C-alpha cells in the first residue's frame, strides 16, 4: 500500500497534504514518508523471518540521518561504502557491529576508523585490498571480519550503468579465482573469514539473475568447505527493483522464499543490502512550474527542480511518474517536457507527459526517495533542496535548503584580492 494518495483533490503523504507542505517549506523539496520506509524495510525483515541473517540498508540510496534513524530504530543493519556513511549511521544511532563495509576503493584511513568502531564485516573487492586490510588490522591489533565480494559473471538485465556483476565491470573478484583468494585470506594475519558476497546490479525486475548468482555462490561455498574454509553468511547484495512506470518486480516474500529453498540444509545466514527497494517509493520531489513555453516543436514547462536536484533522468534516462499536487481537469491537457533551469540540454526531469498545466502549478516527481537527493549537486550554484519527513499528520524539516552561504562556505579568495 502506498502512503501517497489523493484526498479531497490534494496529493497527500500519509496525513499531510502536499500543497500545504510546498507552501510551508518552498520548492523544490524532497518529502519522505516514515510509514512507507517502515513498510518497505519490514517487508524484507518479515520475509527473512526466523532465518538467521540481516537486512543491511544500502546507505548510498538515501543517507539522510533521519532516514537512517527510522531504519536503525526498526533494527536494520546498514551497508556502507565510505567512512562518511559509517559516521552517518553512528550519528543516526546505529551501531557499527550492524554495518558491512562495501566498495572498491577503501582507504587506509577508512579501514582504521571502521576497525576502531568495531565494524561488522568488510566486503573485500580485490587481493590488494585484502593485503592492506590485513596489514592495517595487524597494526591496530584488531581482527577484520571479511567476506569477499565475488563477481559471478551474470547478466542482471538492467541498465548498463547499474549492472555490476559482469566480468567487464570493475566490481568484485572473479569467481573463478575466488577459492585461491579465500585460501590467501585464511593465511593472512588478523583476517577472519565470515562470508561470501556479491551485488550484481540495481533495479532488477526478475529473480533469475539473483538465482543464477546464488547457484554460483553456493558452488563456491561448497568448494570452500571441502578446503576447510567454513562460510557463515551469504550476502546477495541489493538490487531488487521498484515500479517506476509499469515494471513488475518480484516481491520480497518470493525472493526470500526462493533463496531459502536454494540454501537447502546448509547452515548459512542470509544478508541482503537493499537500498532502492526500501527508500525509492518513500520519497517524492516537489516542484513548481515557473514558466510555460509552448513552441512549434515541443511544449516546455520550466520547473524549479533541475538535474542538480535529481540526476536520474539525465544519467540513466530514468522515468518517474509526475502527479499534480492539486487534482485538476484533464480537459486542458497537453503534452509537456518538464525541464529545469540548468544550462544543459540534458536538464529534464520528465519528457512527453500529458498534463494540464498552468504557471505556478505544483507537481510531485514520484518515487524519488532513492538516488535522488544523495546524487544532487550545487551545479549552477543552486542550493540543494530541503528534505522533509512526514510521520502521520506531522512533518519535520530533516535537512535545510542550502543557502548561498552554505554553498560557498569553505571557499577562499586569494590573498590580496580587492573584494
Ligand atoms: C555493493 C552494493 N550493495 C547494495 C547496493 C544497493 O542497491 P539497490 O539500491 O539497487 O538495492 C548497491 C548499489 O549500487 C551496491 O553497490
mmCIF file of N, CA, C and O and ligand atoms in Angstrom, residues 58 60-61 79 81 102 125 149 199 201-203 237-240 273-277 371, ligand 1:
data_model
loop_
_atom_site.group_PDB
_atom_site.id
_atom_site.type_symbol
_atom_site.label_atom_id
_atom_site.label_comp_id
_atom_site.label_asym_id
_atom_site.label_seq_id
_atom_site.Cartn_x
_atom_site.Cartn_y
_atom_site.Cartn_z
ATOM 1 N N UNK A 58 21.235 -0.207 2.205
ATOM 2 C CA UNK A 58 22.358 0.417 1.489
ATOM 3 C C UNK A 58 22.238 1.935 1.636
ATOM 4 O O UNK A 58 21.415 2.583 0.978
ATOM 5 N N UNK A 60 23.823 4.395 0.643
ATOM 6 C CA UNK A 60 24.022 5.283 -0.514
ATOM 7 C C UNK A 60 22.700 5.702 -1.159
ATOM 8 O O UNK A 60 22.622 6.761 -1.752
ATOM 9 N N UNK A 61 21.662 4.891 -1.024
ATOM 10 C CA UNK A 61 20.405 5.188 -1.732
ATOM 11 C C UNK A 61 19.746 6.457 -1.183
ATOM 12 O O UNK A 61 19.139 7.229 -1.935
ATOM 13 N N UNK A 79 24.586 -1.134 5.003
ATOM 14 C CA UNK A 79 25.669 -1.389 4.063
ATOM 15 C C UNK A 79 26.228 -0.031 3.684
ATOM 16 O O UNK A 79 25.480 0.843 3.235
ATOM 17 N N UNK A 81 29.631 2.483 2.020
ATOM 18 C CA UNK A 81 30.741 2.469 1.063
ATOM 19 C C UNK A 81 31.772 3.555 1.366
ATOM 20 O O UNK A 81 32.632 3.831 0.534
ATOM 21 N N UNK A 102 31.172 -2.070 2.125
ATOM 22 C CA UNK A 102 31.408 -2.447 0.734
ATOM 23 C C UNK A 102 32.232 -1.355 0.042
ATOM 24 O O UNK A 102 32.530 -0.323 0.645
ATOM 25 N N UNK A 125 37.049 -6.360 -2.068
ATOM 26 C CA UNK A 125 36.822 -6.411 -3.518
ATOM 27 C C UNK A 125 38.058 -6.734 -4.347
ATOM 28 O O UNK A 125 37.967 -6.813 -5.577
ATOM 29 N N UNK A 149 33.796 -10.033 -1.960
ATOM 30 C CA UNK A 149 32.753 -9.768 -2.952
ATOM 31 C C UNK A 149 33.192 -10.435 -4.242
ATOM 32 O O UNK A 149 34.191 -10.019 -4.839
ATOM 33 N N UNK A 199 27.054 -8.489 -5.507
ATOM 34 C CA UNK A 199 25.996 -7.500 -5.796
ATOM 35 C C UNK A 199 26.021 -7.339 -7.297
ATOM 36 O O UNK A 199 27.016 -6.859 -7.855
ATOM 37 N N UNK A 201 23.759 -5.812 -9.471
ATOM 38 C CA UNK A 201 23.205 -4.657 -10.186
ATOM 39 C C UNK A 201 22.006 -4.104 -9.453
ATOM 40 O O UNK A 201 21.639 -4.588 -8.382
ATOM 41 N N UNK A 202 21.416 -3.085 -10.043
ATOM 42 C CA UNK A 202 20.323 -2.382 -9.382
ATOM 43 C C UNK A 202 19.100 -2.352 -10.292
ATOM 44 O O UNK A 202 19.228 -2.475 -11.512
ATOM 45 N N UNK A 203 17.936 -2.181 -9.675
ATOM 46 C CA UNK A 203 16.664 -2.115 -10.411
ATOM 47 C C UNK A 203 16.437 -3.396 -11.227
ATOM 48 O O UNK A 203 16.068 -3.355 -12.397
ATOM 49 N N UNK A 237 23.758 -8.976 -1.706
ATOM 50 C CA UNK A 237 23.756 -7.588 -2.149
ATOM 51 C C UNK A 237 22.353 -7.006 -2.191
ATOM 52 O O UNK A 237 21.406 -7.536 -1.600
ATOM 53 N N UNK A 238 22.241 -5.899 -2.917
ATOM 54 C CA UNK A 238 20.929 -5.267 -3.062
ATOM 55 C C UNK A 238 20.418 -5.518 -4.458
ATOM 56 O O UNK A 238 20.743 -6.531 -5.066
ATOM 57 N N UNK A 239 19.619 -4.597 -4.972
ATOM 58 C CA UNK A 239 19.297 -4.653 -6.386
ATOM 59 C C UNK A 239 17.863 -4.915 -6.762
ATOM 60 O O UNK A 239 17.502 -4.769 -7.933
ATOM 61 N N UNK A 240 17.035 -5.330 -5.795
ATOM 62 C CA UNK A 240 15.640 -5.591 -6.165
ATOM 63 C C UNK A 240 15.012 -4.285 -6.672
ATOM 64 O O UNK A 240 15.161 -3.236 -6.049
ATOM 65 N N UNK A 273 21.455 -6.362 0.986
ATOM 66 C CA UNK A 273 21.843 -4.939 1.054
ATOM 67 C C UNK A 273 20.895 -4.079 0.218
ATOM 68 O O UNK A 273 21.326 -3.379 -0.697
ATOM 69 N N UNK A 274 19.602 -4.108 0.472
ATOM 70 C CA UNK A 274 18.680 -3.341 -0.369
ATOM 71 C C UNK A 274 18.754 -1.839 -0.090
ATOM 72 O O UNK A 274 18.829 -1.417 1.063
ATOM 73 N N UNK A 275 18.749 -1.062 -1.142
ATOM 74 C CA UNK A 275 18.710 0.390 -0.999
ATOM 75 C C UNK A 275 17.438 0.925 -1.623
ATOM 76 O O UNK A 275 16.469 1.294 -0.946
ATOM 77 N N UNK A 276 17.409 0.884 -2.966
ATOM 78 C CA UNK A 276 16.290 1.431 -3.732
ATOM 79 C C UNK A 276 14.940 0.880 -3.261
ATOM 80 O O UNK A 276 13.982 1.633 -3.095
ATOM 81 N N UNK A 277 14.865 -0.446 -3.054
ATOM 82 C CA UNK A 277 13.561 -1.043 -2.751
ATOM 83 C C UNK A 277 13.073 -0.669 -1.352
ATOM 84 O O UNK A 277 11.925 -0.932 -1.004
ATOM 85 N N UNK A 371 18.435 7.474 -4.587
ATOM 86 C CA UNK A 371 19.331 8.033 -5.609
ATOM 87 C C UNK A 371 18.790 9.366 -6.136
ATOM 88 O O UNK A 371 18.941 9.689 -7.310
HETATM 89 C C1 LIG B 1 27.540 -3.084 -3.030
HETATM 90 C C2 LIG B 1 26.163 -2.564 -3.145
HETATM 91 N N1 LIG B 1 25.201 -3.031 -2.322
HETATM 92 C C3 LIG B 1 23.934 -2.581 -2.379
HETATM 93 C C4 LIG B 1 23.552 -1.626 -3.294
HETATM 94 C C5 LIG B 1 22.130 -1.158 -3.297
HETATM 95 O O1 LIG B 1 21.482 -1.453 -4.473
HETATM 96 P P1 LIG B 1 19.925 -1.140 -4.654
HETATM 97 O O2 LIG B 1 19.725 0.274 -4.254
HETATM 98 O O3 LIG B 1 19.661 -1.377 -6.073
HETATM 99 O O4 LIG B 1 19.193 -2.090 -3.759
HETATM 100 C C6 LIG B 1 24.497 -1.120 -4.190
HETATM 101 C C7 LIG B 1 24.096 -0.121 -5.209
HETATM 102 O O5 LIG B 1 24.808 0.326 -6.031
HETATM 103 C C8 LIG B 1 25.843 -1.594 -4.115
HETATM 104 O O6 LIG B 1 26.780 -1.124 -4.931
#
